[in-house]
mmCIF file of C-alpha atoms in Angstrom:
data_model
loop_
_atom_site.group_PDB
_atom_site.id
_atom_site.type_symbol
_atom_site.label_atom_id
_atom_site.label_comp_id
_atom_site.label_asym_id
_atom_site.label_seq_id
_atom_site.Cartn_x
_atom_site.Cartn_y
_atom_site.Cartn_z
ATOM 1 C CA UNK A 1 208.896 53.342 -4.119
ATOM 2 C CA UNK A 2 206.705 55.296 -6.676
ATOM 3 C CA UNK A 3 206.944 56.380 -9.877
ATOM 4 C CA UNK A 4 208.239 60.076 -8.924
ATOM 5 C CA UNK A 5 210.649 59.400 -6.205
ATOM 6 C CA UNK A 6 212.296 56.513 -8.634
ATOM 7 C CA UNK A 7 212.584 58.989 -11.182
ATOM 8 C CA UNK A 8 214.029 61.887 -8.643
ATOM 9 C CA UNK A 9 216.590 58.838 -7.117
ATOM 10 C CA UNK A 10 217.684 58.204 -10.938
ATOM 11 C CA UNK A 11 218.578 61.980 -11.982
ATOM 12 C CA UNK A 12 220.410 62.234 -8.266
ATOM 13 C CA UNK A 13 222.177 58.847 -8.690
ATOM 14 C CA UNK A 14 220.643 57.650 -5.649
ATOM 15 C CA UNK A 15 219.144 54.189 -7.101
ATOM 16 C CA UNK A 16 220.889 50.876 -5.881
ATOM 17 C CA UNK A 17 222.810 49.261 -8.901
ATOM 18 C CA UNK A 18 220.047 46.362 -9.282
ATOM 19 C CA UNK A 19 217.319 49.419 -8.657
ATOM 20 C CA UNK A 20 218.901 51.576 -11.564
ATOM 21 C CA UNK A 21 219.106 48.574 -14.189
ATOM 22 C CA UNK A 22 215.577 47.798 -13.409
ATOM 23 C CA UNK A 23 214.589 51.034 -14.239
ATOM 24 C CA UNK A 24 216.757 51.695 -17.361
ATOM 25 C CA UNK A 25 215.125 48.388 -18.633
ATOM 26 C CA UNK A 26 211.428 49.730 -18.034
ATOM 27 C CA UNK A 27 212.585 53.366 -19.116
ATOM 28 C CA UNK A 28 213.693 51.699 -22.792
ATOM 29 C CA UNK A 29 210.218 50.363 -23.210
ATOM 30 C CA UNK A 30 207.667 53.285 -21.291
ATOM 31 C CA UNK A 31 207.670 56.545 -23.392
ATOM 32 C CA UNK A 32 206.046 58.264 -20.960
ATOM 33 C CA UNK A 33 208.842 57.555 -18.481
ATOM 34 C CA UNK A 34 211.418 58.224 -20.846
ATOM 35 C CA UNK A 35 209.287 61.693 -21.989
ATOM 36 C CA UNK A 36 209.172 62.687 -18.013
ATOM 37 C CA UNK A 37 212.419 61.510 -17.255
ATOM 38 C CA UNK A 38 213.644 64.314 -20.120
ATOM 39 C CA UNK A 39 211.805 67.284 -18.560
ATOM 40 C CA UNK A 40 213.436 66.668 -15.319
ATOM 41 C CA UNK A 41 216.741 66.295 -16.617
ATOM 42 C CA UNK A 42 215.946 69.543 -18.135
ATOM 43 C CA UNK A 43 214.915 70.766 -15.219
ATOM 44 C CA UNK A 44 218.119 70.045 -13.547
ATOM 45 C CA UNK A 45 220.593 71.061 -16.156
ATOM 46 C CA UNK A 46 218.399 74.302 -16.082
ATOM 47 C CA UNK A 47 218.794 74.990 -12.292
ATOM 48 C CA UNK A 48 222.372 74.114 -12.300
ATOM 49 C CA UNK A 49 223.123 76.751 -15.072
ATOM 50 C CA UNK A 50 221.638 79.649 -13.164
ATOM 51 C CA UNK A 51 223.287 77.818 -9.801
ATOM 52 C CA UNK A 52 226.335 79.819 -11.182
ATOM 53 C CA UNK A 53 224.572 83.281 -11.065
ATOM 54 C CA UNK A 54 223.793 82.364 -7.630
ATOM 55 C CA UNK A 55 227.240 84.427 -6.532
ATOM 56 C CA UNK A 56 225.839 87.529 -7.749
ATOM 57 C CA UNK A 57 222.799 86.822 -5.615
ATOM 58 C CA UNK A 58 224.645 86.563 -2.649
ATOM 59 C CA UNK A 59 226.637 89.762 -3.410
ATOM 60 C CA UNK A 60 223.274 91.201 -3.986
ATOM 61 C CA UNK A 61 221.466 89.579 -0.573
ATOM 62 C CA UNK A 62 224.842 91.011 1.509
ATOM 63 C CA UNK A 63 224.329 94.583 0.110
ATOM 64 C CA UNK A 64 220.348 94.612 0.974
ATOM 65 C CA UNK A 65 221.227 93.214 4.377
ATOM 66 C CA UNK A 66 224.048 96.104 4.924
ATOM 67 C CA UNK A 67 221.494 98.960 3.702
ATOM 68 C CA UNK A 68 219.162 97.583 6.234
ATOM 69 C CA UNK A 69 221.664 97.549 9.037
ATOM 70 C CA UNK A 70 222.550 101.325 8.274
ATOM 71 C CA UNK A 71 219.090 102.089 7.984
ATOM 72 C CA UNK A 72 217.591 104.060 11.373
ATOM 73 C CA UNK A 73 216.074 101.005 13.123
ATOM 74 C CA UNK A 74 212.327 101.657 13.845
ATOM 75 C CA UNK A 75 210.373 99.653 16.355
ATOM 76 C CA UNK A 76 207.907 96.956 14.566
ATOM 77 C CA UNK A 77 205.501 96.739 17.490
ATOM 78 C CA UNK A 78 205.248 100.398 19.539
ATOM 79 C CA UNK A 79 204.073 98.677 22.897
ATOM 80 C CA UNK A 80 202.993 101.803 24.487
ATOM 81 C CA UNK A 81 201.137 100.905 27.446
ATOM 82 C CA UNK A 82 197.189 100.490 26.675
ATOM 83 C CA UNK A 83 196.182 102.888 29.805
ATOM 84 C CA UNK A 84 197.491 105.791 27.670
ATOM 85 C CA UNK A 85 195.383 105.207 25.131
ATOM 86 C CA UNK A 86 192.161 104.230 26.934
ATOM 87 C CA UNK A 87 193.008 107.431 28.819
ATOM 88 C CA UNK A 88 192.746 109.284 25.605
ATOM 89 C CA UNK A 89 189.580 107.884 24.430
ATOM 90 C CA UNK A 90 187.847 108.517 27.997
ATOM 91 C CA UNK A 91 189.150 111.945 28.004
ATOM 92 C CA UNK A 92 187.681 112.596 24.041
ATOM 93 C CA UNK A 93 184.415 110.942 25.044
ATOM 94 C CA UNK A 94 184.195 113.231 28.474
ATOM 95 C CA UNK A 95 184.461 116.219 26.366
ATOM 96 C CA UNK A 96 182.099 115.309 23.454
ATOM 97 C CA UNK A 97 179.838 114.982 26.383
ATOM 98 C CA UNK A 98 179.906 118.204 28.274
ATOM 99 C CA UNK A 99 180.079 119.882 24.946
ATOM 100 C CA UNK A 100 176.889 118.153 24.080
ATOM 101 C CA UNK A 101 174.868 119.082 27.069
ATOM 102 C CA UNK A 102 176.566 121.952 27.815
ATOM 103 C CA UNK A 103 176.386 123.478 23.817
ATOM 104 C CA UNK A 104 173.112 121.144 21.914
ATOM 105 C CA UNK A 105 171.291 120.691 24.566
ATOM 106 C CA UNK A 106 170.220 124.326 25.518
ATOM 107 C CA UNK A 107 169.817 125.003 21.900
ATOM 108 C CA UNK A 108 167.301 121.984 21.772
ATOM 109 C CA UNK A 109 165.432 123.274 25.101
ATOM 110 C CA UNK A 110 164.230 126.568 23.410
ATOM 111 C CA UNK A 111 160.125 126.494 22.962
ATOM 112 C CA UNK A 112 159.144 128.951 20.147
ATOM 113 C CA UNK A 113 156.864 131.799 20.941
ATOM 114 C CA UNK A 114 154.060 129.677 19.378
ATOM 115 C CA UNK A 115 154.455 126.401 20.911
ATOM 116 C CA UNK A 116 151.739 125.252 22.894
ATOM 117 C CA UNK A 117 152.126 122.063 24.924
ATOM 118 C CA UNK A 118 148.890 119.684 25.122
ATOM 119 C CA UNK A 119 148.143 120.542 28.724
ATOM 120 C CA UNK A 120 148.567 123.664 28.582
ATOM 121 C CA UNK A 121 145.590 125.959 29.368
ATOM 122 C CA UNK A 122 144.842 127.797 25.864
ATOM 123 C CA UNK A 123 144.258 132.114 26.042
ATOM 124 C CA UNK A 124 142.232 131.804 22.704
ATOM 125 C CA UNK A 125 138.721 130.572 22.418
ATOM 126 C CA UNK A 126 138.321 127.315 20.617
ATOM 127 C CA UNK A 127 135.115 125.212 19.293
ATOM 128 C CA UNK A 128 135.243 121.868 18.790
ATOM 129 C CA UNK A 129 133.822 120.888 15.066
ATOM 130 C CA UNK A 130 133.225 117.815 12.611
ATOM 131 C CA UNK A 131 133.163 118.667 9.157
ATOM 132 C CA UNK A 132 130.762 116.782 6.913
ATOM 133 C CA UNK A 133 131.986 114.414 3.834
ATOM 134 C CA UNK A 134 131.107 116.823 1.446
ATOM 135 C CA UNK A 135 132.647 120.025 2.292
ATOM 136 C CA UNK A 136 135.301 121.338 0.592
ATOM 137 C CA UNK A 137 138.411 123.641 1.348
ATOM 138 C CA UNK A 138 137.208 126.365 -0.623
ATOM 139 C CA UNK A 139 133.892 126.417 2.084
ATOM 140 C CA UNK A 140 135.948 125.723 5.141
ATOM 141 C CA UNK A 141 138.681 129.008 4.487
ATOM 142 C CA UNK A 142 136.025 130.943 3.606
ATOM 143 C CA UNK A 143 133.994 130.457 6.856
ATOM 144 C CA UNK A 144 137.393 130.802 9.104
ATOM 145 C CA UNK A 145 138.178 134.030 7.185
ATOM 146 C CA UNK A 146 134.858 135.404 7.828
ATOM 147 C CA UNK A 147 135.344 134.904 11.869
ATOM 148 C CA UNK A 148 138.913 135.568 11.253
ATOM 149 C CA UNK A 149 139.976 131.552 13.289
ATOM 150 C CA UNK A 150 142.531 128.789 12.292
ATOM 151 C CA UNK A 151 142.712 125.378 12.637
ATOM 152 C CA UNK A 152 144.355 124.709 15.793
ATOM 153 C CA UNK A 153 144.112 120.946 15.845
ATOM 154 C CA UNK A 154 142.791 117.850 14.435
ATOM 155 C CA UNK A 155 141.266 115.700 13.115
ATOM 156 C CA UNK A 156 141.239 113.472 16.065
ATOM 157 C CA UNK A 157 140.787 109.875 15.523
ATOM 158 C CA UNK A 158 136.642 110.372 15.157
ATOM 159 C CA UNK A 159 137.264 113.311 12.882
ATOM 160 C CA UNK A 160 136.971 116.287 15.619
ATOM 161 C CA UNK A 161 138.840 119.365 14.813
ATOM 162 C CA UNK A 162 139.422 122.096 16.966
ATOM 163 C CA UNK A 163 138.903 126.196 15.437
ATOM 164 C CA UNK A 164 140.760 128.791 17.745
ATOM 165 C CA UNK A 165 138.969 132.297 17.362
ATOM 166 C CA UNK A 166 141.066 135.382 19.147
ATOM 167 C CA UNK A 167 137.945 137.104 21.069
ATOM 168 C CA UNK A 168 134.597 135.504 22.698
ATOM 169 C CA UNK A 169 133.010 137.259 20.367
ATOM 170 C CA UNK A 170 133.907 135.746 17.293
ATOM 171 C CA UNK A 171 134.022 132.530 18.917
ATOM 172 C CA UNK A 172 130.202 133.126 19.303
ATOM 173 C CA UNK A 173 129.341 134.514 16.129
ATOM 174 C CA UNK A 174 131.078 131.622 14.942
ATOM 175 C CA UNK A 175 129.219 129.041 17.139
ATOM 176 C CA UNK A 176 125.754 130.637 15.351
ATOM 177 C CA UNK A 177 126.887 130.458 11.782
ATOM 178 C CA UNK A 178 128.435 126.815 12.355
ATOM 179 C CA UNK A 179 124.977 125.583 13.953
ATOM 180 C CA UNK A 180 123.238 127.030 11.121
ATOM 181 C CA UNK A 181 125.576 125.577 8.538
ATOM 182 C CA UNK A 182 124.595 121.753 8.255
ATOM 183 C CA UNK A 183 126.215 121.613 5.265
ATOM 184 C CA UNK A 184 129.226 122.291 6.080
ATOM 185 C CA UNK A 185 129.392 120.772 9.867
ATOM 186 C CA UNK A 186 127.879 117.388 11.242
ATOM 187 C CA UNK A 187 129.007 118.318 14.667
ATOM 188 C CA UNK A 188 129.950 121.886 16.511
ATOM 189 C CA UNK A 189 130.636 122.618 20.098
ATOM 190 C CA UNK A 190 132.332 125.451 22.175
ATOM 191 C CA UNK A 191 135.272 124.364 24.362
#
């Protein structure tokens, strides 16, 4: 037996009568056994004081018990069948849907007036132009302001970028000016 359940046994009065005198002897020599053998009697005397209160605790366990008797009795675990609910979530995620393609979608599918796709055939007249290093932005408005263009695209991965003129002939009154500017173009072609 160890040290704790000898000491337990003695406070109880469980020891056997050779046990007990055994351990009085050792417990009038060991401080320590004597010291620990005080806080558990302590202990004990402690508990069995408030063991007297324990009446009241009873009364007081009965009356929570009786208030939760009388209380409306709710149902801890709902077990609504699980189709209901996946039937709500389909029906919420069928909706979203048709509202989505049915309300986004067409609001999404609206080209502006301007857009232009890639293939499509262009109604303006466009040349095709490389600007050299040292031109600046100052030069380059001023020369698309004269012919009255834009920029319509570019630059393309070798630098290409393409000028969209309204009439043919501004496109080719451009073309002439362009050719005759090297300083501002490396490269100019009509589309």
């Amino acid at each position: 037996m160890d040290r704790e359940d000898e000491l337990l046994f003695y406070v109880q009065n469980r020891l056997s009568e050779r046990d007990r005198e055994a351990f009085e002897e050792r417990l009038a020599t060991d401080q320590i056994l004597a010291a620990e053998l005080a806080v558990l009697q302590a202990a004990r005397n402690n508990f069995t004081e408030k063991k007297s209160g324990a009446s009241e605790l009873s009364v007081g366990w009965a009356d929570l018990e009786g208030r939760m008797d009388a209380a409306q009795p709710t149902a801890a675990n709902d077990n609504h069948p699980i189709r209901l609910g996946l039937l709500q979530v389909a029906a919420v995620s069928a909706i979203a849907v048709m509202a989505w393609h049915f309300v986004a979608v067409p609001q999404f599918a609206k080209t502006p007036d301007a857009f232009e796709t890639v293939s499509q055939e262009s109604d303006a007249h466009v040349l095709q132009v490389i600007f050299s290093p040292d031109a600046t932005l100052a030069e380059t408005a001023a020369f698309l302001t004269q012919f009255d263009g834009s920029i319509s695209g570019g630059p393309s991965a070798v630098g290409l970028y393409r000028l969209r003129f309204a009439d043919p002939e501004q496109l080719e009154s451009a073309l002439e000016a362009a050719k005759a500017n090297g300083a501002l173009f490396e490269f100019v072609a009509a589309e």
